[in-house]
Amino acid sequence: MNKENVAGKFDQVAGKVKQKVGEAVGDQKLANSGAAQQVKGAAKEAWGNAKDTAAAAADKARAENHAEGADLKQRADDKAHDIREKITSTAQNVKDKINAKLDDVRHDLHHNDAR
């Protein structure tokens, strides 16, 4: 509830009192003023409700965007992790193949020296 809601409710109550007093004493001007104040109060209250609804919708959208942003960040982090794993795995495989070839060369050198 915001200030427009409160002011609107107050105007409606005050307008109703004015209208009743005006009708009771036969003062049409006061009664009409009370009715107009009630309409004004209802409009203020409706405006306050519209503002509350808009604020709630904005809050929900921000929360959803934050959650969506967190999800996108997590997916990006996961993808980066997968890429790092592939790179380190490939580097390990290359190292293993080079070492295997070097072992073959050493074996051949040792074998040729033995002849």
Coordinates of C-alpha atoms in Angstrom, one line a residue:
M1 CA 0.0 0.0 0.0
N2 CA 1.4 3.4 -1.0
K3 CA 0.5 7.0 -0.2
E4 CA -2.0 7.2 -3.0
N5 CA -4.0 4.3 -1.6
V6 CA -4.1 5.9 1.9
A7 CA -5.0 9.3 0.5
G8 CA -7.6 7.8 -1.7
K9 CA -9.3 5.9 1.2
F10 CA -9.2 9.0 3.3
D11 CA -10.8 11.1 0.6
Q12 CA -13.5 8.5 0.1
V13 CA -14.4 8.5 3.9
A14 CA -14.2 12.3 4.2
G15 CA -16.3 12.6 1.1
K16 CA -18.9 10.2 2.4
V17 CA -19.1 12.2 5.7
K18 CA -19.4 15.5 3.8
Q19 CA -22.2 14.1 1.6
K20 CA -24.2 12.7 4.6
V21 CA -23.8 16.0 6.5
G22 CA -24.8 18.0 3.4
E23 CA -27.9 15.8 2.9
A24 CA -28.8 15.9 6.6
V25 CA -28.7 19.7 6.7
G26 CA -30.2 20.2 3.2
D27 CA -26.9 21.7 1.8
Q28 CA -26.8 20.4 -1.8
K29 CA -23.4 22.1 -2.4
L30 CA -21.8 20.3 0.5
A31 CA -23.4 17.0 -0.5
N32 CA -22.2 17.4 -4.1
S33 CA -18.7 18.3 -2.8
G34 CA -18.7 15.1 -0.7
A35 CA -19.7 13.0 -3.7
A36 CA -17.0 14.6 -5.8
Q37 CA -14.4 13.9 -3.1
Q38 CA -15.4 10.3 -3.0
V39 CA -14.9 10.0 -6.7
K40 CA -11.5 11.7 -6.4
G41 CA -10.6 9.3 -3.6
A42 CA -11.6 6.3 -5.6
A43 CA -9.4 7.5 -8.5
K44 CA -6.4 8.0 -6.2
E45 CA -6.9 4.6 -4.7
A46 CA -7.1 3.0 -8.2
W47 CA -3.9 4.9 -9.2
G48 CA -2.2 3.6 -6.1
N49 CA -3.3 0.1 -6.9
A50 CA -1.9 0.5 -10.4
K51 CA 1.4 1.7 -9.1
D52 CA 1.6 -1.3 -6.6
T53 CA 0.8 -3.7 -9.4
A54 CA 3.4 -2.1 -11.7
A55 CA 6.0 -2.3 -9.0
A56 CA 5.2 -5.9 -8.2
A57 CA 5.5 -6.8 -12.0
A58 CA 8.8 -4.9 -12.2
D59 CA 10.1 -6.7 -9.1
K60 CA 9.1 -10.1 -10.6
A61 CA 10.7 -9.3 -13.9
R62 CA 14.0 -8.2 -12.1
A63 CA 14.0 -11.5 -10.1
E64 CA 13.4 -13.6 -13.2
N65 CA 16.1 -11.7 -15.1
H66 CA 18.5 -12.2 -12.2
A67 CA 17.7 -15.9 -12.1
E68 CA 18.0 -16.1 -15.9
G69 CA 21.3 -14.2 -15.8
A70 CA 22.6 -16.6 -13.1
D71 CA 21.5 -19.6 -15.2
L72 CA 23.4 -18.1 -18.3
K73 CA 26.5 -17.4 -16.1
Q74 CA 26.4 -21.0 -14.9
R75 CA 26.1 -22.4 -18.4
A76 CA 29.0 -20.2 -19.5
D77 CA 31.1 -21.3 -16.6
D78 CA 30.2 -25.0 -17.4
K79 CA 31.2 -24.5 -21.0
A80 CA 34.5 -22.8 -20.0
H81 CA 35.2 -25.7 -17.7
D82 CA 34.5 -28.2 -20.5
I83 CA 36.9 -26.4 -22.8
R84 CA 39.6 -26.3 -20.2
E85 CA 39.2 -30.0 -19.7
K86 CA 39.5 -30.7 -23.4
I87 CA 42.6 -28.6 -23.7
T88 CA 44.4 -30.2 -20.7
S89 CA 43.3 -33.6 -21.9
T90 CA 44.7 -33.0 -25.4
A91 CA 47.9 -31.6 -23.9
Q92 CA 48.3 -34.7 -21.8
N93 CA 47.7 -37.0 -24.8
V94 CA 50.3 -35.1 -26.9
K95 CA 52.8 -35.4 -24.0
D96 CA 52.1 -39.1 -23.7
K97 CA 52.6 -39.6 -27.5
I98 CA 55.8 -37.6 -27.5
N99 CA 57.1 -39.6 -24.5
A100 CA 56.2 -42.9 -26.2
K101 CA 58.1 -41.8 -29.4
L102 CA 61.1 -40.7 -27.3
D103 CA 61.0 -44.1 -25.6
D104 CA 61.0 -45.8 -29.0
V105 CA 64.0 -43.6 -30.1
R106 CA 65.9 -44.5 -26.8
H107 CA 65.1 -48.1 -27.3
D108 CA 66.4 -48.0 -30.9
L109 CA 69.5 -46.2 -29.8
H110 CA 70.2 -48.6 -27.0
H111 CA 69.4 -51.5 -29.3
N112 CA 71.7 -50.2 -32.1
D113 CA 74.5 -49.6 -29.5
A114 CA 74.3 -53.2 -28.4
R115 CA 75.0 -54.5 -32.0

